[in-house]
Amino acid sequence: MKARTPACQLLQRFHPSSGANAPAVAVAPPVDDWLADQVEGVASADHSILQAYRQRGISAFSPMDDGDMTLPSGWVLFWPKTHQLGIWWLTWLCEQLPPGTPLEIVGEHNGGIKRVPKVLEALGLRCDKLDNARRCSLFATQTQALPTASTAAWQAFNLRGMQLHSHPGVFGHGKLDEGTALLLDTLERALQENKLPGTLRRCLDIGCGDGIISTWLAQRSQDVTAVDINAFAVEACRRTLAANQLTARVLASDVYSALGDEQFDLIVSNPPFHQERDIHYGAAGQLIREAPAHLARGGQLILVANAFLPYADHLEATFGSFEVLADNRRFKVYRAGVR
């Protein structure tokens, strides 16, 4: 079987067959059938990737959970596009694994892998270049104790009267996204004008990120559910809610996957449209397409999106009609509902 993704193609070139020197555990990997045939374990913060490998019978765990760090030595880290997240993964691996554990690092040139030698040098880790091809590079190092703990990556800050917690890899890390700001302003105005369903009884925040929207909802509702595909976001949202002395149910979920047939009066989202460096509408399309099944009678879907994205077509096809609640030329806030 041939590897499909460029980074895995480079690994296949360097490790043409499984052996004593081949990595046994993949960290933050893409979904690739060749890789699934090679490794015994996967660590990832992406809920959908964990599920994909578990379905293949592979041990897969989130770094936010108690994972199986007793898997065979030989680990490979797929360098993420978020530079600070890559540093976090290195720091976390050095904490979790015995000193001297072999670790390979692979990634695409346009994803930041070329910066890895300087990162390793700054951390005091050795660096050996093993190979490069398919516009990717492969490096080798070994784990060792580091002076900085991985927990130092967490960031706390205050916005709009709320204390927020965030982590590298969480959407809008450390700041308020312009689209989210417009969405919150629009929700506040709609609430004051009595244009939201009911009294905000059952609310769902899809793609909760650091939890700023979930916190706004929880300040006004006793029944809030927040979901995100990213384990760092799930933990960040929980920390944010706790810091504001609020409660909500926070779940790891690929859009509605963890919710069964539950219904809500209000679904709110600033949906992602990037998958690594590519524009990808899959999650947002599913969010809109399946929303009617998760909206109670009279319920509303309110989402914000970059103005150039074709979400109006999705809303029209799913709901038959919709309205634009706000438009600042860069972002639009849409509303659609079921009767």
Short mmCIF file of the C-alpha atoms (twelve columns), coordinates in Angstrom:
data_MODEL
# 
_entry.id   MODEL 
# 
loop_
_atom_site.group_PDB 
_atom_site.id 
_atom_site.type_symbol 
_atom_site.label_atom_id 
_atom_site.label_alt_id 
_atom_site.label_comp_id 
_atom_site.label_asym_id 
_atom_site.label_seq_id 
_atom_site.Cartn_x 
_atom_site.Cartn_y 
_atom_site.Cartn_z 
_atom_site.pdbx_PDB_model_num 
ATOM 1   C CA . MET A 1   0.000   0.000  0.000  1 
ATOM 2   C CA . LYS A 2   1.289   3.429  -0.920 1 
ATOM 3   C CA . ALA A 3   1.143   6.363  1.456  1 
ATOM 4   C CA . ARG A 4   -1.274  9.105  0.422  1 
ATOM 5   C CA . THR A 5   -0.120  12.212 2.271  1 
ATOM 6   C CA . PRO A 6   3.277   13.815 1.482  1 
ATOM 7   C CA . ALA A 7   4.705   13.435 4.999  1 
ATOM 8   C CA . CYS A 8   3.735   9.762  5.080  1 
ATOM 9   C CA . GLN A 9   5.223   9.287  1.602  1 
ATOM 10  C CA . LEU A 10  8.555   10.524 2.954  1 
ATOM 11  C CA . LEU A 11  8.285   8.173  5.926  1 
ATOM 12  C CA . GLN A 12  7.514   5.286  3.590  1 
ATOM 13  C CA . ARG A 13  10.571  6.148  1.520  1 
ATOM 14  C CA . PHE A 14  12.788  6.186  4.630  1 
ATOM 15  C CA . HIS A 15  11.102  3.191  6.309  1 
ATOM 16  C CA . PRO A 16  10.103  0.981  3.357  1 
ATOM 17  C CA . SER A 17  9.055   -1.791 5.730  1 
ATOM 18  C CA . SER A 18  8.254   -2.129 9.425  1 
ATOM 19  C CA . GLY A 19  11.275  -2.948 11.497 1 
ATOM 20  C CA . ALA A 20  13.139  -2.274 14.709 1 
ATOM 21  C CA . ASN A 21  13.935  1.302  13.673 1 
ATOM 22  C CA . ALA A 22  10.492  2.214  12.328 1 
ATOM 23  C CA . PRO A 23  8.274   4.455  14.495 1 
ATOM 24  C CA . ALA A 24  5.621   2.567  16.433 1 
ATOM 25  C CA . VAL A 25  3.573   5.533  17.619 1 
ATOM 26  C CA . ALA A 26  2.415   8.499  15.512 1 
ATOM 27  C CA . VAL A 27  1.767   11.857 17.167 1 
ATOM 28  C CA . ALA A 28  -0.632  14.398 15.572 1 
ATOM 29  C CA . PRO A 29  -0.749  12.426 12.313 1 
ATOM 30  C CA . PRO A 30  -3.029  12.745 9.303  1 
ATOM 31  C CA . VAL A 31  -5.340  9.869  8.466  1 
ATOM 32  C CA . ASP A 32  -3.360  7.657  6.087  1 
ATOM 33  C CA . ASP A 33  -3.987  3.958  5.417  1 
ATOM 34  C CA . TRP A 34  -0.280  3.226  4.980  1 
ATOM 35  C CA . LEU A 35  0.496   4.759  8.364  1 
ATOM 36  C CA . ALA A 36  -2.329  2.779  9.956  1 
ATOM 37  C CA . ASP A 37  -0.640  -0.410 8.753  1 
ATOM 38  C CA . GLN A 38  2.688   0.616  10.313 1 
ATOM 39  C CA . VAL A 39  1.972   1.984  13.783 1 
ATOM 40  C CA . GLU A 40  0.660   0.463  16.989 1 
ATOM 41  C CA . GLY A 41  -0.561  3.687  18.552 1 
ATOM 42  C CA . VAL A 42  -1.652  7.252  17.813 1 
ATOM 43  C CA . ALA A 43  -1.741  10.399 19.954 1 
ATOM 44  C CA . SER A 44  -3.845  13.264 18.613 1 
ATOM 45  C CA . ALA A 45  -5.924  16.195 19.821 1 
ATOM 46  C CA . ASP A 46  -8.312  15.760 16.879 1 
ATOM 47  C CA . HIS A 47  -11.391 13.723 17.820 1 
ATOM 48  C CA . SER A 48  -12.088 12.654 14.223 1 
ATOM 49  C CA . ILE A 49  -8.527  11.391 13.740 1 
ATOM 50  C CA . LEU A 50  -8.691  9.410  16.985 1 
ATOM 51  C CA . GLN A 51  -11.938 7.808  15.847 1 
ATOM 52  C CA . ALA A 52  -10.517 6.991  12.414 1 
ATOM 53  C CA . TYR A 53  -7.586  5.063  13.890 1 
ATOM 54  C CA . ARG A 54  -9.671  3.400  16.600 1 
ATOM 55  C CA . GLN A 55  -11.941 2.038  13.894 1 
ATOM 56  C CA . ARG A 56  -8.843  0.354  12.473 1 
ATOM 57  C CA . GLY A 57  -8.168  -1.293 15.849 1 
ATOM 58  C CA . ILE A 58  -5.267  0.994  16.752 1 
ATOM 59  C CA . SER A 59  -4.745  2.355  20.262 1 
ATOM 60  C CA . ALA A 60  -5.453  6.089  19.994 1 
ATOM 61  C CA . PHE A 61  -5.560  8.673  22.777 1 
ATOM 62  C CA . SER A 62  -5.746  12.402 23.412 1 
ATOM 63  C CA . PRO A 63  -2.936  14.217 25.244 1 
ATOM 64  C CA . MET A 64  -5.626  15.670 27.542 1 
ATOM 65  C CA . ASP A 65  -6.464  12.148 28.749 1 
ATOM 66  C CA . ASP A 66  -4.429  9.452  30.436 1 
ATOM 67  C CA . GLY A 67  -2.888  7.835  27.380 1 
ATOM 68  C CA . ASP A 68  -1.002  4.589  26.928 1 
ATOM 69  C CA . MET A 69  2.587   5.818  27.112 1 
ATOM 70  C CA . THR A 70  3.818   2.223  27.575 1 
ATOM 71  C CA . LEU A 71  3.595   1.576  23.852 1 
ATOM 72  C CA . PRO A 72  6.845   0.464  22.162 1 
ATOM 73  C CA . SER A 73  9.609   3.023  21.778 1 
ATOM 74  C CA . GLY A 74  9.995   4.765  18.463 1 
ATOM 75  C CA . TRP A 75  7.765   7.800  18.032 1 
ATOM 76  C CA . VAL A 76  7.143   10.125 15.089 1 
ATOM 77  C CA . LEU A 77  5.741   13.634 15.481 1 
ATOM 78  C CA . PHE A 78  3.953   15.175 12.507 1 
ATOM 79  C CA . TRP A 79  4.882   18.838 12.803 1 
ATOM 80  C CA . PRO A 80  1.712   20.995 12.937 1 
ATOM 81  C CA . LYS A 81  1.262   24.253 11.053 1 
ATOM 82  C CA . THR A 82  0.891   26.091 14.395 1 
ATOM 83  C CA . HIS A 83  4.496   26.635 15.473 1 
ATOM 84  C CA . GLN A 84  3.783   26.993 19.203 1 
ATOM 85  C CA . LEU A 85  1.711   23.811 19.135 1 
ATOM 86  C CA . GLY A 86  4.682   21.941 17.689 1 
ATOM 87  C CA . ILE A 87  6.833   23.179 20.574 1 
ATOM 88  C CA . TRP A 88  4.128   22.066 23.000 1 
ATOM 89  C CA . TRP A 89  4.075   18.550 21.513 1 
ATOM 90  C CA . LEU A 90  7.878   18.327 21.861 1 
ATOM 91  C CA . THR A 91  7.724   19.508 25.474 1 
ATOM 92  C CA . TRP A 92  4.886   17.124 26.304 1 
ATOM 93  C CA . LEU A 93  6.674   14.156 24.739 1 
ATOM 94  C CA . CYS A 94  9.818   14.929 26.710 1 
ATOM 95  C CA . GLU A 95  7.692   14.892 29.888 1 
ATOM 96  C CA . GLN A 96  5.841   11.695 29.073 1 
ATOM 97  C CA . LEU A 97  8.598   9.515  27.640 1 
ATOM 98  C CA . PRO A 98  11.794  8.226  29.269 1 
ATOM 99  C CA . PRO A 99  14.911  10.281 28.468 1 
ATOM 100 C CA . GLY A 100 16.651  8.976  25.372 1 
ATOM 101 C CA . THR A 101 13.483  7.780  23.625 1 
ATOM 102 C CA . PRO A 102 14.008  8.029  19.846 1 
ATOM 103 C CA . LEU A 103 11.744  10.612 18.233 1 
ATOM 104 C CA . GLU A 104 11.400  11.425 14.541 1 
ATOM 105 C CA . ILE A 105 9.813   14.675 13.341 1 
ATOM 106 C CA . VAL A 106 8.318   14.947 9.872  1 
ATOM 107 C CA . GLY A 107 6.415   17.654 8.068  1 
ATOM 108 C CA . GLU A 108 5.882   19.675 4.925  1 
ATOM 109 C CA . HIS A 109 8.167   22.554 4.009  1 
ATOM 110 C CA . ASN A 110 5.268   24.974 3.689  1 
ATOM 111 C CA . GLY A 111 4.015   23.841 7.094  1 
ATOM 112 C CA . GLY A 112 7.018   25.018 9.072  1 
ATOM 113 C CA . ILE A 113 9.185   21.889 9.303  1 
ATOM 114 C CA . LYS A 114 12.265  23.845 8.225  1 
ATOM 115 C CA . ARG A 115 12.182  25.677 11.553 1 
ATOM 116 C CA . VAL A 116 12.520  22.453 13.539 1 
ATOM 117 C CA . PRO A 117 16.363  22.396 13.751 1 
ATOM 118 C CA . LYS A 118 16.328  25.824 15.438 1 
ATOM 119 C CA . VAL A 119 13.490  24.733 17.717 1 
ATOM 120 C CA . LEU A 120 15.416  21.643 18.804 1 
ATOM 121 C CA . GLU A 121 18.553  23.697 19.331 1 
ATOM 122 C CA . ALA A 122 16.666  26.188 21.496 1 
ATOM 123 C CA . LEU A 123 15.315  23.319 23.608 1 
ATOM 124 C CA . GLY A 124 18.762  21.753 23.922 1 
ATOM 125 C CA . LEU A 125 17.777  18.668 21.915 1 
ATOM 126 C CA . ARG A 126 19.976  17.019 19.324 1 
ATOM 127 C CA . CYS A 127 18.981  17.172 15.671 1 
ATOM 128 C CA . ASP A 128 19.882  14.837 12.829 1 
ATOM 129 C CA . LYS A 129 18.450  15.295 9.354  1 
ATOM 130 C CA . LEU A 130 17.409  11.927 7.959  1 
ATOM 131 C CA . ASP A 131 15.806  12.647 4.604  1 
ATOM 132 C CA . ASN A 132 13.824  15.065 2.482  1 
ATOM 133 C CA . ALA A 133 11.463  14.474 -0.425 1 
ATOM 134 C CA . ARG A 134 7.930   15.351 -1.546 1 
ATOM 135 C CA . ARG A 135 8.601   18.887 -0.243 1 
ATOM 136 C CA . CYS A 136 8.915   17.409 3.244  1 
ATOM 137 C CA . SER A 137 11.790  16.856 5.666  1 
ATOM 138 C CA . LEU A 138 12.444  14.206 8.302  1 
ATOM 139 C CA . PHE A 139 14.553  14.818 11.409 1 
ATOM 140 C CA . ALA A 140 15.579  12.665 14.364 1 
ATOM 141 C CA . THR A 141 16.122  13.572 17.999 1 
ATOM 142 C CA . GLN A 142 15.822  12.019 21.456 1 
ATOM 143 C CA . THR A 143 13.721  13.034 24.417 1 
ATOM 144 C CA . GLN A 144 15.270  14.551 27.508 1 
ATOM 145 C CA . ALA A 145 14.116  16.475 30.559 1 
ATOM 146 C CA . LEU A 146 13.366  20.121 29.770 1 
ATOM 147 C CA . PRO A 147 13.321  23.113 32.148 1 
ATOM 148 C CA . THR A 148 9.898   24.342 30.972 1 
ATOM 149 C CA . ALA A 149 6.717   22.368 31.655 1 
ATOM 150 C CA . SER A 150 4.116   21.806 28.954 1 
ATOM 151 C CA . THR A 151 1.490   23.406 31.215 1 
ATOM 152 C CA . ALA A 152 3.229   26.760 30.683 1 
ATOM 153 C CA . ALA A 153 1.614   26.920 27.241 1 
ATOM 154 C CA . TRP A 154 -1.787  27.658 28.788 1 
ATOM 155 C CA . GLN A 155 -2.727  31.332 28.597 1 
ATOM 156 C CA . ALA A 156 -5.308  33.244 30.662 1 
ATOM 157 C CA . PHE A 157 -6.624  36.647 29.619 1 
ATOM 158 C CA . ASN A 158 -9.669  38.874 30.079 1 
ATOM 159 C CA . LEU A 159 -12.103 39.981 27.372 1 
ATOM 160 C CA . ARG A 160 -15.550 41.556 27.635 1 
ATOM 161 C CA . GLY A 161 -15.759 40.949 31.354 1 
ATOM 162 C CA . MET A 162 -14.899 37.264 30.988 1 
ATOM 163 C CA . GLN A 163 -11.728 35.402 31.927 1 
ATOM 164 C CA . LEU A 164 -10.682 33.148 29.065 1 
ATOM 165 C CA . HIS A 165 -8.225  30.263 28.949 1 
ATOM 166 C CA . SER A 166 -6.540  29.159 25.757 1 
ATOM 167 C CA . HIS A 167 -3.836  26.869 24.408 1 
ATOM 168 C CA . PRO A 168 -1.796  26.732 21.185 1 
ATOM 169 C CA . GLY A 169 -3.893  25.043 18.534 1 
ATOM 170 C CA . VAL A 170 -7.169  26.542 19.772 1 
ATOM 171 C CA . PHE A 171 -8.923  28.812 17.273 1 
ATOM 172 C CA . GLY A 172 -8.153  32.486 17.905 1 
ATOM 173 C CA . HIS A 173 -5.604  31.562 20.584 1 
ATOM 174 C CA . GLY A 174 -5.062  34.462 22.959 1 
ATOM 175 C CA . LYS A 175 -7.293  37.005 21.224 1 
ATOM 176 C CA . LEU A 176 -10.851 37.757 20.164 1 
ATOM 177 C CA . ASP A 177 -11.553 36.800 16.569 1 
ATOM 178 C CA . GLU A 178 -13.298 39.554 14.586 1 
ATOM 179 C CA . GLY A 179 -16.047 37.209 13.472 1 
ATOM 180 C CA . THR A 180 -16.705 36.036 17.022 1 
ATOM 181 C CA . ALA A 181 -16.865 39.651 18.195 1 
ATOM 182 C CA . LEU A 182 -19.496 40.433 15.552 1 
ATOM 183 C CA . LEU A 183 -21.443 37.305 16.499 1 
ATOM 184 C CA . LEU A 184 -21.471 38.225 20.196 1 
ATOM 185 C CA . ASP A 185 -22.578 41.788 19.439 1 
ATOM 186 C CA . THR A 186 -25.356 40.439 17.223 1 
ATOM 187 C CA . LEU A 187 -26.518 37.926 19.831 1 
ATOM 188 C CA . GLU A 188 -26.625 40.639 22.482 1 
ATOM 189 C CA . ARG A 189 -28.721 42.882 20.256 1 
ATOM 190 C CA . ALA A 190 -31.056 40.025 19.293 1 
ATOM 191 C CA . LEU A 191 -31.520 39.153 22.962 1 
ATOM 192 C CA . GLN A 192 -32.376 42.746 23.869 1 
ATOM 193 C CA . GLU A 193 -34.873 42.895 21.012 1 
ATOM 194 C CA . ASN A 194 -36.468 39.582 22.078 1 
ATOM 195 C CA . LYS A 195 -35.525 37.953 18.777 1 
ATOM 196 C CA . LEU A 196 -33.978 34.810 20.232 1 
ATOM 197 C CA . PRO A 197 -36.056 31.653 20.748 1 
ATOM 198 C CA . GLY A 198 -37.754 31.247 24.107 1 
ATOM 199 C CA . THR A 199 -35.588 32.301 27.045 1 
ATOM 200 C CA . LEU A 200 -32.350 30.700 25.814 1 
ATOM 201 C CA . ARG A 201 -33.287 27.395 27.406 1 
ATOM 202 C CA . ARG A 202 -31.355 24.739 25.492 1 
ATOM 203 C CA . CYS A 203 -28.295 26.186 23.753 1 
ATOM 204 C CA . LEU A 204 -25.571 24.522 21.698 1 
ATOM 205 C CA . ASP A 205 -22.201 26.077 20.817 1 
ATOM 206 C CA . ILE A 206 -20.546 24.162 17.975 1 
ATOM 207 C CA . GLY A 207 -16.792 24.697 17.662 1 
ATOM 208 C CA . CYS A 208 -16.535 26.222 21.130 1 
ATOM 209 C CA . GLY A 209 -12.818 27.076 20.973 1 
ATOM 210 C CA . ASP A 210 -11.692 28.854 24.134 1 
ATOM 211 C CA . GLY A 211 -15.294 29.013 25.356 1 
ATOM 212 C CA . ILE A 212 -16.102 32.701 24.937 1 
ATOM 213 C CA . ILE A 213 -19.453 32.052 23.221 1 
ATOM 214 C CA . SER A 214 -20.291 29.217 25.633 1 
ATOM 215 C CA . THR A 215 -19.561 31.537 28.559 1 
ATOM 216 C CA . TRP A 216 -21.810 34.259 27.112 1 
ATOM 217 C CA . LEU A 217 -24.578 31.684 26.722 1 
ATOM 218 C CA . ALA A 218 -24.040 30.175 30.179 1 
ATOM 219 C CA . GLN A 219 -24.365 33.631 31.738 1 
ATOM 220 C CA . ARG A 220 -27.879 33.750 30.264 1 
ATOM 221 C CA . SER A 221 -28.990 30.102 30.219 1 
ATOM 222 C CA . GLN A 222 -29.012 27.136 32.586 1 
ATOM 223 C CA . ASP A 223 -28.734 24.531 29.810 1 
ATOM 224 C CA . VAL A 224 -25.679 24.980 27.589 1 
ATOM 225 C CA . THR A 225 -23.799 22.330 25.630 1 
ATOM 226 C CA . ALA A 226 -20.460 23.098 23.976 1 
ATOM 227 C CA . VAL A 227 -18.681 20.830 21.497 1 
ATOM 228 C CA . ASP A 228 -15.409 20.942 19.616 1 
ATOM 229 C CA . ILE A 229 -13.368 18.443 17.637 1 
ATOM 230 C CA . ASN A 230 -10.138 19.711 19.245 1 
ATOM 231 C CA . ALA A 231 -9.203  18.302 22.668 1 
ATOM 232 C CA . PHE A 232 -7.294  21.477 23.548 1 
ATOM 233 C CA . ALA A 233 -10.434 23.515 22.838 1 
ATOM 234 C CA . VAL A 234 -12.592 21.200 24.958 1 
ATOM 235 C CA . GLU A 235 -10.216 21.620 27.890 1 
ATOM 236 C CA . ALA A 236 -9.906  25.381 27.284 1 
ATOM 237 C CA . CYS A 237 -13.681 25.788 27.285 1 
ATOM 238 C CA . ARG A 238 -13.977 23.847 30.545 1 
ATOM 239 C CA . ARG A 239 -11.292 26.016 32.153 1 
ATOM 240 C CA . THR A 240 -12.938 29.210 30.908 1 
ATOM 241 C CA . LEU A 241 -16.342 28.226 32.273 1 
ATOM 242 C CA . ALA A 242 -14.833 27.282 35.636 1 
ATOM 243 C CA . ALA A 243 -12.893 30.555 35.815 1 
ATOM 244 C CA . ASN A 244 -16.180 32.428 35.373 1 
ATOM 245 C CA . GLN A 245 -17.952 30.222 37.921 1 
ATOM 246 C CA . LEU A 246 -20.303 28.824 35.303 1 
ATOM 247 C CA . THR A 247 -21.321 25.326 34.324 1 
ATOM 248 C CA . ALA A 248 -22.056 23.739 30.953 1 
ATOM 249 C CA . ARG A 249 -21.676 20.357 29.332 1 
ATOM 250 C CA . VAL A 250 -18.513 20.312 27.184 1 
ATOM 251 C CA . LEU A 251 -17.916 17.386 24.826 1 
ATOM 252 C CA . ALA A 252 -15.419 16.272 22.214 1 
ATOM 253 C CA . SER A 253 -17.516 15.907 19.083 1 
ATOM 254 C CA . ASP A 254 -17.225 16.013 15.305 1 
ATOM 255 C CA . VAL A 255 -20.080 18.488 14.798 1 
ATOM 256 C CA . TYR A 256 -23.160 16.588 16.100 1 
ATOM 257 C CA . SER A 257 -21.536 13.144 16.468 1 
ATOM 258 C CA . ALA A 258 -21.627 13.057 20.287 1 
ATOM 259 C CA . LEU A 259 -25.175 14.424 20.567 1 
ATOM 260 C CA . GLY A 260 -27.326 11.614 19.224 1 
ATOM 261 C CA . ASP A 261 -30.803 12.952 18.420 1 
ATOM 262 C CA . GLU A 262 -30.754 15.786 20.985 1 
ATOM 263 C CA . GLN A 263 -32.533 19.006 20.058 1 
ATOM 264 C CA . PHE A 264 -31.861 22.606 21.038 1 
ATOM 265 C CA . ASP A 265 -33.653 25.945 20.944 1 
ATOM 266 C CA . LEU A 266 -30.549 27.778 19.753 1 
ATOM 267 C CA . ILE A 267 -27.462 26.560 17.890 1 
ATOM 268 C CA . VAL A 268 -24.620 29.076 17.633 1 
ATOM 269 C CA . SER A 269 -21.360 28.685 15.786 1 
ATOM 270 C CA . ASN A 270 -18.318 30.338 14.275 1 
ATOM 271 C CA . PRO A 271 -17.565 27.264 12.145 1 
ATOM 272 C CA . PRO A 272 -14.080 26.470 10.864 1 
ATOM 273 C CA . PHE A 273 -13.415 26.496 7.155  1 
ATOM 274 C CA . HIS A 274 -9.719  25.598 7.155  1 
ATOM 275 C CA . GLN A 275 -8.208  22.138 7.363  1 
ATOM 276 C CA . GLU A 276 -4.488  22.738 7.819  1 
ATOM 277 C CA . ARG A 277 -3.744  25.214 4.972  1 
ATOM 278 C CA . ASP A 278 -6.668  24.330 2.691  1 
ATOM 279 C CA . ILE A 279 -10.160 25.826 2.576  1 
ATOM 280 C CA . HIS A 280 -12.526 23.084 3.656  1 
ATOM 281 C CA . TYR A 281 -16.298 23.457 4.018  1 
ATOM 282 C CA . GLY A 282 -17.066 19.941 5.258  1 
ATOM 283 C CA . ALA A 283 -17.761 20.685 8.931  1 
ATOM 284 C CA . ALA A 284 -19.712 23.876 8.217  1 
ATOM 285 C CA . GLY A 285 -21.741 22.173 5.518  1 
ATOM 286 C CA . GLN A 286 -22.611 19.338 7.878  1 
ATOM 287 C CA . LEU A 287 -23.432 21.810 10.642 1 
ATOM 288 C CA . ILE A 288 -26.002 23.543 8.413  1 
ATOM 289 C CA . ARG A 289 -27.311 20.418 6.659  1 
ATOM 290 C CA . GLU A 290 -28.020 18.517 9.902  1 
ATOM 291 C CA . ALA A 291 -29.157 21.516 11.966 1 
ATOM 292 C CA . PRO A 292 -32.931 21.022 11.369 1 
ATOM 293 C CA . ALA A 293 -32.764 17.591 13.003 1 
ATOM 294 C CA . HIS A 294 -31.203 19.166 16.102 1 
ATOM 295 C CA . LEU A 295 -33.446 22.220 16.370 1 
ATOM 296 C CA . ALA A 296 -36.614 22.095 18.438 1 
ATOM 297 C CA . ARG A 297 -39.780 23.640 17.055 1 
ATOM 298 C CA . GLY A 298 -39.180 27.376 16.722 1 
ATOM 299 C CA . GLY A 299 -35.433 26.876 17.130 1 
ATOM 300 C CA . GLN A 300 -32.781 28.961 15.415 1 
ATOM 301 C CA . LEU A 301 -29.336 28.465 13.934 1 
ATOM 302 C CA . ILE A 302 -27.143 31.571 14.142 1 
ATOM 303 C CA . LEU A 303 -23.661 31.464 12.686 1 
ATOM 304 C CA . VAL A 304 -20.941 33.865 11.601 1 
ATOM 305 C CA . ALA A 305 -18.737 33.386 8.557  1 
ATOM 306 C CA . ASN A 306 -16.294 35.242 6.348  1 
ATOM 307 C CA . ALA A 307 -18.335 37.203 3.828  1 
ATOM 308 C CA . PHE A 308 -16.773 35.419 0.829  1 
ATOM 309 C CA . LEU A 309 -17.810 31.931 1.956  1 
ATOM 310 C CA . PRO A 310 -20.810 30.378 0.141  1 
ATOM 311 C CA . TYR A 311 -22.839 29.546 3.251  1 
ATOM 312 C CA . ALA A 312 -25.901 31.330 1.908  1 
ATOM 313 C CA . ASP A 313 -26.280 28.534 -0.638 1 
ATOM 314 C CA . HIS A 314 -26.115 25.885 2.088  1 
ATOM 315 C CA . LEU A 315 -28.656 27.739 4.237  1 
ATOM 316 C CA . GLU A 316 -31.030 28.232 1.312  1 
ATOM 317 C CA . ALA A 317 -30.832 24.564 0.338  1 
ATOM 318 C CA . THR A 318 -31.399 23.365 3.912  1 
ATOM 319 C CA . PHE A 319 -33.897 25.845 5.352  1 
ATOM 320 C CA . GLY A 320 -35.470 27.374 2.251  1 
ATOM 321 C CA . SER A 321 -34.863 30.857 3.603  1 
ATOM 322 C CA . PHE A 322 -32.540 32.742 5.942  1 
ATOM 323 C CA . GLU A 323 -31.666 36.287 6.933  1 
ATOM 324 C CA . VAL A 324 -28.454 38.248 7.423  1 
ATOM 325 C CA . LEU A 325 -28.449 39.745 10.912 1 
ATOM 326 C CA . ALA A 326 -25.149 41.622 10.537 1 
ATOM 327 C CA . ASP A 327 -22.648 42.382 7.786  1 
ATOM 328 C CA . ASN A 328 -19.448 44.379 8.303  1 
ATOM 329 C CA . ARG A 329 -18.170 43.493 4.794  1 
ATOM 330 C CA . ARG A 330 -15.619 41.066 6.199  1 
ATOM 331 C CA . PHE A 331 -18.040 38.861 8.138  1 
ATOM 332 C CA . LYS A 332 -21.738 38.075 8.020  1 
ATOM 333 C CA . VAL A 333 -23.998 36.722 10.737 1 
ATOM 334 C CA . TYR A 334 -26.744 34.462 9.375  1 
ATOM 335 C CA . ARG A 335 -29.937 33.233 11.000 1 
ATOM 336 C CA . ALA A 336 -32.199 30.392 9.904  1 
ATOM 337 C CA . GLY A 337 -34.899 28.545 11.799 1 
ATOM 338 C CA . VAL A 338 -37.447 25.771 11.858 1 
ATOM 339 C CA . ARG A 339 -41.138 26.213 12.530 1 
# 
